[in-house]
Amino acid sequence: MSKYLIIGAGAQGGACASLAARDNDVEKIIIGDINLELAEKAKNHIGSSKIEAIQLDASDRKKVIQAAEKVDIVLNLTLVRFNENIMRACIQSK
């Protein structure tokens, strides 16, 4: 069973979470976005008990590390400018 962190709750993040929620091998999905309302909207639209919405600023490496430490897989579906920060956070969180 896998636990996912999806960073970015927009069109790509919501669609990805929806697909992952249907997978029997996925135990939990955390959707993180700087806009908590958007993350909650995606969660509610999908309607799966596997999903948790959190407020997460992709530029705040400490917060990304904290969130990444709780999961097996991190999917970055944010803007390109956050790639390096998220990648470094993933490395630090192991």
mmCIF file of N, CA, C and O in Angstrom:
data_model
loop_
_atom_site.group_PDB
_atom_site.id
_atom_site.type_symbol
_atom_site.label_atom_id
_atom_site.label_comp_id
_atom_site.label_asym_id
_atom_site.label_seq_id
_atom_site.Cartn_x
_atom_site.Cartn_y
_atom_site.Cartn_z
ATOM 1 N N MET A 1 0.842 -1.186 0.000
ATOM 2 C CA MET A 1 0.000 0.000 0.000
ATOM 3 C C MET A 1 0.878 1.237 0.000
ATOM 4 O O MET A 1 1.795 1.347 0.810
ATOM 5 N N SER A 2 0.581 2.162 -0.871
ATOM 6 C CA SER A 2 1.363 3.381 -1.019
ATOM 7 C C SER A 2 0.623 4.594 -0.482
ATOM 8 O O SER A 2 -0.603 4.657 -0.525
ATOM 9 N N LYS A 3 1.404 5.545 -0.031
ATOM 10 C CA LYS A 3 0.873 6.834 0.398
ATOM 11 C C LYS A 3 1.478 7.892 -0.510
ATOM 12 O O LYS A 3 2.693 7.932 -0.704
ATOM 13 N N TYR A 4 0.620 8.753 -1.057
ATOM 14 C CA TYR A 4 1.031 9.774 -2.010
ATOM 15 C C TYR A 4 0.888 11.169 -1.410
ATOM 16 O O TYR A 4 -0.063 11.432 -0.669
ATOM 17 N N LEU A 5 1.800 12.039 -1.793
ATOM 18 C CA LEU A 5 1.649 13.478 -1.584
ATOM 19 C C LEU A 5 1.587 14.093 -2.966
ATOM 20 O O LEU A 5 2.531 13.951 -3.756
ATOM 21 N N ILE A 6 0.488 14.734 -3.270
ATOM 22 C CA ILE A 6 0.339 15.441 -4.540
ATOM 23 C C ILE A 6 0.399 16.920 -4.213
ATOM 24 O O ILE A 6 -0.461 17.443 -3.500
ATOM 25 N N ILE A 7 1.437 17.574 -4.723
ATOM 26 C CA ILE A 7 1.604 19.001 -4.478
ATOM 27 C C ILE A 7 1.040 19.746 -5.672
ATOM 28 O O ILE A 7 1.532 19.612 -6.788
ATOM 29 N N GLY A 8 -0.009 20.489 -5.425
ATOM 30 C CA GLY A 8 -0.720 21.208 -6.478
ATOM 31 C C GLY A 8 -2.096 20.597 -6.660
ATOM 32 O O GLY A 8 -2.212 19.436 -7.041
ATOM 33 N N ALA A 9 -3.127 21.352 -6.350
ATOM 34 C CA ALA A 9 -4.489 20.833 -6.397
ATOM 35 C C ALA A 9 -5.281 21.358 -7.589
ATOM 36 O O ALA A 9 -6.492 21.221 -7.626
ATOM 37 N N GLY A 10 -4.599 21.925 -8.547
ATOM 38 C CA GLY A 10 -5.281 22.453 -9.727
ATOM 39 C C GLY A 10 -5.761 21.339 -10.641
ATOM 40 O O GLY A 10 -5.963 20.199 -10.205
ATOM 41 N N ALA A 11 -5.932 21.649 -11.909
ATOM 42 C CA ALA A 11 -6.486 20.693 -12.869
ATOM 43 C C ALA A 11 -5.680 19.400 -12.930
ATOM 44 O O ALA A 11 -6.253 18.308 -12.939
ATOM 45 N N GLN A 12 -4.367 19.491 -12.934
ATOM 46 C CA GLN A 12 -3.538 18.289 -12.996
ATOM 47 C C GLN A 12 -3.551 17.532 -11.673
ATOM 48 O O GLN A 12 -3.671 16.313 -11.638
ATOM 49 N N GLY A 13 -3.410 18.253 -10.567
ATOM 50 C CA GLY A 13 -3.377 17.616 -9.258
ATOM 51 C C GLY A 13 -4.679 16.920 -8.913
ATOM 52 O O GLY A 13 -4.692 15.802 -8.398
ATOM 53 N N GLY A 14 -5.776 17.573 -9.208
ATOM 54 C CA GLY A 14 -7.083 16.971 -8.944
ATOM 55 C C GLY A 14 -7.313 15.718 -9.767
ATOM 56 O O GLY A 14 -7.794 14.708 -9.255
ATOM 57 N N ALA A 15 -6.955 15.780 -11.044
ATOM 58 C CA ALA A 15 -7.127 14.619 -11.916
ATOM 59 C C ALA A 15 -6.235 13.463 -11.471
ATOM 60 O O ALA A 15 -6.670 12.305 -11.437
ATOM 61 N N CYS A 16 -5.010 13.769 -11.109
ATOM 62 C CA CYS A 16 -4.085 12.744 -10.639
ATOM 63 C C CYS A 16 -4.601 12.089 -9.365
ATOM 64 O O CYS A 16 -4.574 10.864 -9.216
ATOM 65 N N ALA A 17 -5.080 12.893 -8.428
ATOM 66 C CA ALA A 17 -5.627 12.365 -7.176
ATOM 67 C C ALA A 17 -6.846 11.486 -7.438
ATOM 68 O O ALA A 17 -7.016 10.445 -6.800
ATOM 69 N N SER A 18 -7.676 11.890 -8.378
ATOM 70 C CA SER A 18 -8.865 11.117 -8.718
ATOM 71 C C SER A 18 -8.483 9.742 -9.252
ATOM 72 O O SER A 18 -9.061 8.727 -8.849
ATOM 73 N N LEU A 19 -7.506 9.702 -10.133
ATOM 74 C CA LEU A 19 -7.052 8.421 -10.680
ATOM 75 C C LEU A 19 -6.394 7.564 -9.606
ATOM 76 O O LEU A 19 -6.660 6.362 -9.510
ATOM 77 N N ALA A 20 -5.552 8.172 -8.789
ATOM 78 C CA ALA A 20 -4.855 7.420 -7.738
ATOM 79 C C ALA A 20 -5.836 6.862 -6.715
ATOM 80 O O ALA A 20 -5.634 5.761 -6.196
ATOM 81 N N ALA A 21 -6.890 7.589 -6.423
ATOM 82 C CA ALA A 21 -7.875 7.146 -5.432
ATOM 83 C C ALA A 21 -8.585 5.866 -5.857
ATOM 84 O O ALA A 21 -9.068 5.109 -5.018
ATOM 85 N N ARG A 22 -8.616 5.596 -7.147
ATOM 86 C CA ARG A 22 -9.269 4.389 -7.655
ATOM 87 C C ARG A 22 -8.371 3.155 -7.591
ATOM 88 O O ARG A 22 -8.838 2.039 -7.800
ATOM 89 N N ASP A 23 -7.093 3.373 -7.319
ATOM 90 C CA ASP A 23 -6.113 2.282 -7.298
ATOM 91 C C ASP A 23 -6.143 1.589 -5.940
ATOM 92 O O ASP A 23 -5.964 2.225 -4.902
ATOM 93 N N ASN A 24 -6.352 0.290 -5.943
ATOM 94 C CA ASN A 24 -6.419 -0.470 -4.692
ATOM 95 C C ASN A 24 -5.091 -0.504 -3.942
ATOM 96 O O ASN A 24 -5.075 -0.794 -2.746
ATOM 97 N N ASP A 25 -3.996 -0.243 -4.620
ATOM 98 C CA ASP A 25 -2.676 -0.237 -3.981
ATOM 99 C C ASP A 25 -2.347 1.098 -3.323
ATOM 100 O O ASP A 25 -1.304 1.228 -2.691
ATOM 101 N N VAL A 26 -3.199 2.078 -3.479
ATOM 102 C CA VAL A 26 -2.992 3.389 -2.869
ATOM 103 C C VAL A 26 -3.807 3.453 -1.577
ATOM 104 O O VAL A 26 -5.027 3.321 -1.590
ATOM 105 N N GLU A 27 -3.109 3.664 -0.482
ATOM 106 C CA GLU A 27 -3.745 3.706 0.837
ATOM 107 C C GLU A 27 -4.218 5.105 1.202
ATOM 108 O O GLU A 27 -5.285 5.290 1.777
ATOM 109 N N LYS A 28 -3.390 6.117 0.877
ATOM 110 C CA LYS A 28 -3.694 7.489 1.287
ATOM 111 C C LYS A 28 -3.131 8.461 0.254
ATOM 112 O O LYS A 28 -2.077 8.233 -0.322
ATOM 113 N N ILE A 29 -3.854 9.563 0.077
ATOM 114 C CA ILE A 29 -3.422 10.632 -0.823
ATOM 115 C C ILE A 29 -3.569 11.941 -0.076
ATOM 116 O O ILE A 29 -4.662 12.277 0.390
ATOM 117 N N ILE A 30 -2.473 12.647 0.041
ATOM 118 C CA ILE A 30 -2.509 13.990 0.616
ATOM 119 C C ILE A 30 -2.395 14.972 -0.537
ATOM 120 O O ILE A 30 -1.429 14.929 -1.299
ATOM 121 N N ILE A 31 -3.392 15.827 -0.687
ATOM 122 C CA ILE A 31 -3.347 16.881 -1.702
ATOM 123 C C ILE A 31 -2.942 18.165 -0.984
ATOM 124 O O ILE A 31 -3.656 18.626 -0.090
ATOM 125 N N GLY A 32 -1.796 18.708 -1.365
ATOM 126 C CA GLY A 32 -1.320 19.938 -0.750
ATOM 127 C C GLY A 32 -1.279 21.085 -1.736
ATOM 128 O O GLY A 32 -0.800 20.926 -2.855
ATOM 129 N N ASP A 33 -1.788 22.211 -1.320
ATOM 130 C CA ASP A 33 -1.784 23.403 -2.169
ATOM 131 C C ASP A 33 -1.708 24.621 -1.262
ATOM 132 O O ASP A 33 -2.193 24.578 -0.120
ATOM 133 N N ILE A 34 -1.124 25.695 -1.751
ATOM 134 C CA ILE A 34 -1.083 26.928 -0.968
ATOM 135 C C ILE A 34 -2.501 27.433 -0.706
ATOM 136 O O ILE A 34 -2.773 28.063 0.308
ATOM 137 N N ASN A 35 -3.408 27.100 -1.610
ATOM 138 C CA ASN A 35 -4.816 27.468 -1.489
ATOM 139 C C ASN A 35 -5.585 26.283 -0.901
ATOM 140 O O ASN A 35 -5.992 25.371 -1.620
ATOM 141 N N LEU A 36 -5.762 26.280 0.410
ATOM 142 C CA LEU A 36 -6.449 25.168 1.076
ATOM 143 C C LEU A 36 -7.851 24.966 0.532
ATOM 144 O O LEU A 36 -8.307 23.829 0.393
ATOM 145 N N GLU A 37 -8.534 26.033 0.206
ATOM 146 C CA GLU A 37 -9.887 25.918 -0.339
ATOM 147 C C GLU A 37 -9.893 25.106 -1.634
ATOM 148 O O GLU A 37 -10.780 24.274 -1.855
ATOM 149 N N LEU A 38 -8.886 25.310 -2.479
ATOM 150 C CA LEU A 38 -8.782 24.558 -3.729
ATOM 151 C C LEU A 38 -8.506 23.081 -3.446
ATOM 152 O O LEU A 38 -9.100 22.197 -4.071
ATOM 153 N N ALA A 39 -7.621 22.805 -2.485
ATOM 154 C CA ALA A 39 -7.323 21.418 -2.118
ATOM 155 C C ALA A 39 -8.564 20.732 -1.558
ATOM 156 O O ALA A 39 -8.852 19.570 -1.895
ATOM 157 N N GLU A 40 -9.319 21.438 -0.722
ATOM 158 C CA GLU A 40 -10.562 20.887 -0.167
ATOM 159 C C GLU A 40 -11.593 20.644 -1.271
ATOM 160 O O GLU A 40 -12.310 19.643 -1.247
ATOM 161 N N LYS A 41 -11.649 21.555 -2.224
ATOM 162 C CA LYS A 41 -12.595 21.410 -3.336
ATOM 163 C C LYS A 41 -12.270 20.152 -4.147
ATOM 164 O O LYS A 41 -13.173 19.384 -4.496
ATOM 165 N N ALA A 42 -10.989 19.927 -4.421
ATOM 166 C CA ALA A 42 -10.581 18.729 -5.156
ATOM 167 C C ALA A 42 -10.935 17.478 -4.354
ATOM 168 O O ALA A 42 -11.486 16.510 -4.889
ATOM 169 N N LYS A 43 -10.632 17.498 -3.069
ATOM 170 C CA LYS A 43 -10.951 16.368 -2.187
ATOM 171 C C LYS A 43 -12.442 16.059 -2.218
ATOM 172 O O LYS A 43 -12.847 14.904 -2.394
ATOM 173 N N ASN A 44 -13.257 17.072 -2.044
ATOM 174 C CA ASN A 44 -14.706 16.882 -2.001
ATOM 175 C C ASN A 44 -15.268 16.418 -3.342
ATOM 176 O O ASN A 44 -16.197 15.616 -3.388
ATOM 177 N N HIS A 45 -14.701 16.927 -4.415
ATOM 178 C CA HIS A 45 -15.155 16.536 -5.753
ATOM 179 C C HIS A 45 -14.884 15.053 -6.004
ATOM 180 O O HIS A 45 -15.731 14.352 -6.574
ATOM 181 N N ILE A 46 -13.710 14.587 -5.551
ATOM 182 C CA ILE A 46 -13.344 13.182 -5.759
ATOM 183 C C ILE A 46 -14.165 12.275 -4.845
ATOM 184 O O ILE A 46 -14.603 11.206 -5.249
ATOM 185 N N GLY A 47 -14.358 12.703 -3.615
ATOM 186 C CA GLY A 47 -15.217 11.974 -2.696
ATOM 187 C C GLY A 47 -14.661 10.657 -2.183
ATOM 188 O O GLY A 47 -15.434 9.759 -1.862
ATOM 189 N N SER A 48 -13.360 10.550 -2.087
ATOM 190 C CA SER A 48 -12.743 9.324 -1.579
ATOM 191 C C SER A 48 -12.259 9.522 -0.144
ATOM 192 O O SER A 48 -11.678 10.556 0.183
ATOM 193 N N SER A 49 -12.463 8.504 0.674
ATOM 194 C CA SER A 49 -11.986 8.569 2.057
ATOM 195 C C SER A 49 -10.466 8.477 2.150
ATOM 196 O O SER A 49 -9.896 8.704 3.211
ATOM 197 N N LYS A 50 -9.818 8.159 1.053
ATOM 198 C CA LYS A 50 -8.357 8.065 1.026
ATOM 199 C C LYS A 50 -7.688 9.441 1.022
ATOM 200 O O LYS A 50 -6.504 9.550 1.281
ATOM 201 N N ILE A 51 -8.443 10.487 0.708
ATOM 202 C CA ILE A 51 -7.851 11.800 0.444
ATOM 203 C C ILE A 51 -7.921 12.719 1.653
ATOM 204 O O ILE A 51 -8.944 12.839 2.307
ATOM 205 N N GLU A 52 -6.803 13.388 1.881
ATOM 206 C CA GLU A 52 -6.688 14.428 2.904
ATOM 207 C C GLU A 52 -6.186 15.690 2.205
ATOM 208 O O GLU A 52 -5.268 15.623 1.392
ATOM 209 N N ALA A 53 -6.770 16.818 2.502
ATOM 210 C CA ALA A 53 -6.345 18.098 1.926
ATOM 211 C C ALA A 53 -5.578 18.889 2.984
ATOM 212 O O ALA A 53 -5.994 18.946 4.134
ATOM 213 N N ILE A 54 -4.448 19.457 2.561
ATOM 214 C CA ILE A 54 -3.664 20.289 3.468
ATOM 215 C C ILE A 54 -3.233 21.563 2.753
ATOM 216 O O ILE A 54 -3.155 21.596 1.525
ATOM 217 N N GLN A 55 -2.944 22.581 3.550
ATOM 218 C CA GLN A 55 -2.345 23.783 2.979
ATOM 219 C C GLN A 55 -0.848 23.549 2.930
ATOM 220 O O GLN A 55 -0.235 23.167 3.935
ATOM 221 N N LEU A 56 -0.257 23.729 1.761
ATOM 222 C CA LEU A 56 1.172 23.500 1.585
ATOM 223 C C LEU A 56 1.728 24.482 0.573
ATOM 224 O O LEU A 56 1.299 24.509 -0.578
ATOM 225 N N ASP A 57 2.676 25.276 1.025
ATOM 226 C CA ASP A 57 3.365 26.231 0.167
ATOM 227 C C ASP A 57 4.583 25.531 -0.427
ATOM 228 O O ASP A 57 5.512 25.159 0.301
ATOM 229 N N ALA A 58 4.584 25.311 -1.730
ATOM 230 C CA ALA A 58 5.663 24.584 -2.401
ATOM 231 C C ALA A 58 7.015 25.280 -2.285
ATOM 232 O O ALA A 58 8.043 24.646 -2.483
ATOM 233 N N SER A 59 7.021 26.555 -1.929
ATOM 234 C CA SER A 59 8.299 27.268 -1.774
ATOM 235 C C SER A 59 8.869 27.137 -0.365
ATOM 236 O O SER A 59 10.010 27.507 -0.116
ATOM 237 N N ASP A 60 8.105 26.565 0.556
ATOM 238 C CA ASP A 60 8.540 26.393 1.945
ATOM 239 C C ASP A 60 9.111 24.983 2.115
ATOM 240 O O ASP A 60 8.386 24.030 2.384
ATOM 241 N N ARG A 61 10.425 24.875 1.940
ATOM 242 C CA ARG A 61 11.062 23.557 1.946
ATOM 243 C C ARG A 61 10.802 22.791 3.244
ATOM 244 O O ARG A 61 10.564 21.596 3.226
ATOM 245 N N LYS A 62 10.838 23.478 4.374
ATOM 246 C CA LYS A 62 10.612 22.809 5.654
ATOM 247 C C LYS A 62 9.236 22.146 5.695
ATOM 248 O O LYS A 62 9.101 20.999 6.133
ATOM 249 N N LYS A 63 8.229 22.847 5.223
ATOM 250 C CA LYS A 63 6.864 22.300 5.210
ATOM 251 C C LYS A 63 6.731 21.143 4.211
ATOM 252 O O LYS A 63 6.038 20.160 4.484
ATOM 253 N N VAL A 64 7.408 21.276 3.067
ATOM 254 C CA VAL A 64 7.369 20.192 2.084
ATOM 255 C C VAL A 64 8.057 18.951 2.653
ATOM 256 O O VAL A 64 7.561 17.836 2.491
ATOM 257 N N ILE A 65 9.170 19.136 3.349
ATOM 258 C CA ILE A 65 9.859 18.007 3.990
ATOM 259 C C ILE A 65 8.934 17.330 4.987
ATOM 260 O O ILE A 65 8.810 16.099 4.996
ATOM 261 N N GLN A 66 8.277 18.113 5.828
ATOM 262 C CA GLN A 66 7.367 17.544 6.830
ATOM 263 C C GLN A 66 6.260 16.722 6.185
ATOM 264 O O GLN A 66 5.905 15.650 6.667
ATOM 265 N N ALA A 67 5.715 17.222 5.105
ATOM 266 C CA ALA A 67 4.647 16.499 4.413
ATOM 267 C C ALA A 67 5.199 15.257 3.711
ATOM 268 O O ALA A 67 4.580 14.188 3.743
ATOM 269 N N ALA A 68 6.374 15.371 3.102
ATOM 270 C CA ALA A 68 6.970 14.256 2.363
ATOM 271 C C ALA A 68 7.379 13.107 3.279
ATOM 272 O O ALA A 68 7.379 11.948 2.858
ATOM 273 N N GLU A 69 7.709 13.413 4.510
ATOM 274 C CA GLU A 69 8.112 12.365 5.457
ATOM 275 C C GLU A 69 6.966 11.410 5.796
ATOM 276 O O GLU A 69 7.203 10.320 6.294
ATOM 277 N N LYS A 70 5.745 11.793 5.489
ATOM 278 C CA LYS A 70 4.569 10.987 5.822
ATOM 279 C C LYS A 70 4.133 10.063 4.679
ATOM 280 O O LYS A 70 3.164 9.321 4.832
ATOM 281 N N VAL A 71 4.833 10.127 3.530
ATOM 282 C CA VAL A 71 4.376 9.397 2.346
ATOM 283 C C VAL A 71 5.510 8.602 1.700
ATOM 284 O O VAL A 71 6.678 8.743 2.063
ATOM 285 N N ASP A 72 5.129 7.797 0.721
ATOM 286 C CA ASP A 72 6.088 7.006 -0.047
ATOM 287 C C ASP A 72 6.455 7.677 -1.367
ATOM 288 O O ASP A 72 7.554 7.488 -1.883
ATOM 289 N N ILE A 73 5.514 8.436 -1.917
ATOM 290 C CA ILE A 73 5.666 9.018 -3.257
ATOM 291 C C ILE A 73 5.225 10.473 -3.227
ATOM 292 O O ILE A 73 4.183 10.801 -2.663
ATOM 293 N N VAL A 74 6.038 11.344 -3.843
ATOM 294 C CA VAL A 74 5.682 12.758 -3.972
ATOM 295 C C VAL A 74 5.521 13.064 -5.459
ATOM 296 O O VAL A 74 6.403 12.773 -6.262
ATOM 297 N N LEU A 75 4.388 13.640 -5.795
ATOM 298 C CA LEU A 75 4.123 14.066 -7.169
ATOM 299 C C LEU A 75 4.045 15.583 -7.183
ATOM 300 O O LEU A 75 3.222 16.180 -6.484
ATOM 301 N N ASN A 76 4.902 16.196 -7.965
ATOM 302 C CA ASN A 76 4.936 17.648 -8.076
ATOM 303 C C ASN A 76 4.122 18.076 -9.281
ATOM 304 O O ASN A 76 4.530 17.890 -10.420
ATOM 305 N N LEU A 77 2.975 18.662 -9.034
ATOM 306 C CA LEU A 77 2.110 19.148 -10.111
ATOM 307 C C LEU A 77 1.887 20.649 -9.948
ATOM 308 O O LEU A 77 0.780 21.152 -10.123
ATOM 309 N N THR A 78 2.982 21.322 -9.602
ATOM 310 C CA THR A 78 2.963 22.768 -9.442
ATOM 311 C C THR A 78 3.687 23.418 -10.613
ATOM 312 O O THR A 78 4.014 22.764 -11.601
ATOM 313 N N LEU A 79 3.985 24.671 -10.449
ATOM 314 C CA LEU A 79 4.742 25.408 -11.461
ATOM 315 C C LEU A 79 6.196 24.944 -11.490
ATOM 316 O O LEU A 79 6.756 24.521 -10.471
ATOM 317 N N VAL A 80 6.820 25.053 -12.634
ATOM 318 C CA VAL A 80 8.207 24.624 -12.836
ATOM 319 C C VAL A 80 9.163 25.288 -11.849
ATOM 320 O O VAL A 80 10.126 24.668 -11.405
ATOM 321 N N ARG A 81 8.889 26.496 -11.455
ATOM 322 C CA ARG A 81 9.805 27.220 -10.573
ATOM 323 C C ARG A 81 9.960 26.552 -9.205
ATOM 324 O O ARG A 81 10.895 26.837 -8.475
ATOM 325 N N PHE A 82 9.062 25.640 -8.847
ATOM 326 C CA PHE A 82 9.159 24.946 -7.565
ATOM 327 C C PHE A 82 9.877 23.596 -7.663
ATOM 328 O O PHE A 82 10.091 22.937 -6.642
ATOM 329 N N ASN A 83 10.242 23.176 -8.856
ATOM 330 C CA ASN A 83 10.843 21.851 -9.052
ATOM 331 C C ASN A 83 12.046 21.602 -8.152
ATOM 332 O O ASN A 83 12.117 20.582 -7.469
ATOM 333 N N GLU A 84 13.008 22.499 -8.183
ATOM 334 C CA GLU A 84 14.239 22.275 -7.426
ATOM 335 C C GLU A 84 13.966 22.211 -5.929
ATOM 336 O O GLU A 84 14.493 21.340 -5.231
ATOM 337 N N ASN A 85 13.147 23.117 -5.424
ATOM 338 C CA ASN A 85 12.850 23.129 -3.994
ATOM 339 C C ASN A 85 12.171 21.833 -3.556
ATOM 340 O O ASN A 85 12.525 21.244 -2.531
ATOM 341 N N ILE A 86 11.229 21.363 -4.327
ATOM 342 C CA ILE A 86 10.512 20.138 -3.987
ATOM 343 C C ILE A 86 11.446 18.932 -4.102
ATOM 344 O O ILE A 86 11.438 18.043 -3.242
ATOM 345 N N MET A 87 12.279 18.910 -5.129
ATOM 346 C CA MET A 87 13.224 17.801 -5.293
ATOM 347 C C MET A 87 14.197 17.738 -4.109
ATOM 348 O O MET A 87 14.454 16.677 -3.555
ATOM 349 N N ARG A 88 14.713 18.894 -3.697
ATOM 350 C CA ARG A 88 15.628 18.930 -2.548
ATOM 351 C C ARG A 88 14.912 18.514 -1.256
ATOM 352 O O ARG A 88 15.484 17.829 -0.421
ATOM 353 N N ALA A 89 13.670 18.917 -1.117
ATOM 354 C CA ALA A 89 12.893 18.507 0.059
ATOM 355 C C ALA A 89 12.705 16.987 0.075
ATOM 356 O O ALA A 89 12.805 16.372 1.138
ATOM 357 N N CYS A 90 12.452 16.423 -1.070
ATOM 358 C CA CYS A 90 12.283 14.972 -1.151
ATOM 359 C C CYS A 90 13.574 14.240 -0.775
ATOM 360 O O CYS A 90 13.548 13.249 -0.048
ATOM 361 N N ILE A 91 14.675 14.750 -1.252
ATOM 362 C CA ILE A 91 15.972 14.148 -0.909
ATOM 363 C C ILE A 91 16.210 14.246 0.597
ATOM 364 O O ILE A 91 16.624 13.269 1.230
ATOM 365 N N GLN A 92 15.930 15.388 1.170
ATOM 366 C CA GLN A 92 16.132 15.580 2.603
ATOM 367 C C GLN A 92 15.194 14.713 3.435
ATOM 368 O O GLN A 92 15.546 14.276 4.531
ATOM 369 N N SER A 93 14.006 14.465 2.951
ATOM 370 C CA SER A 93 13.039 13.662 3.711
ATOM 371 C C SER A 93 13.268 12.163 3.523
ATOM 372 O O SER A 93 12.665 11.359 4.218
ATOM 373 N N LYS A 94 14.117 11.832 2.581
ATOM 374 C CA LYS A 94 14.463 10.449 2.251
ATOM 375 C C LYS A 94 13.276 9.661 1.741
ATOM 376 O O LYS A 94 13.021 8.562 1.992
#
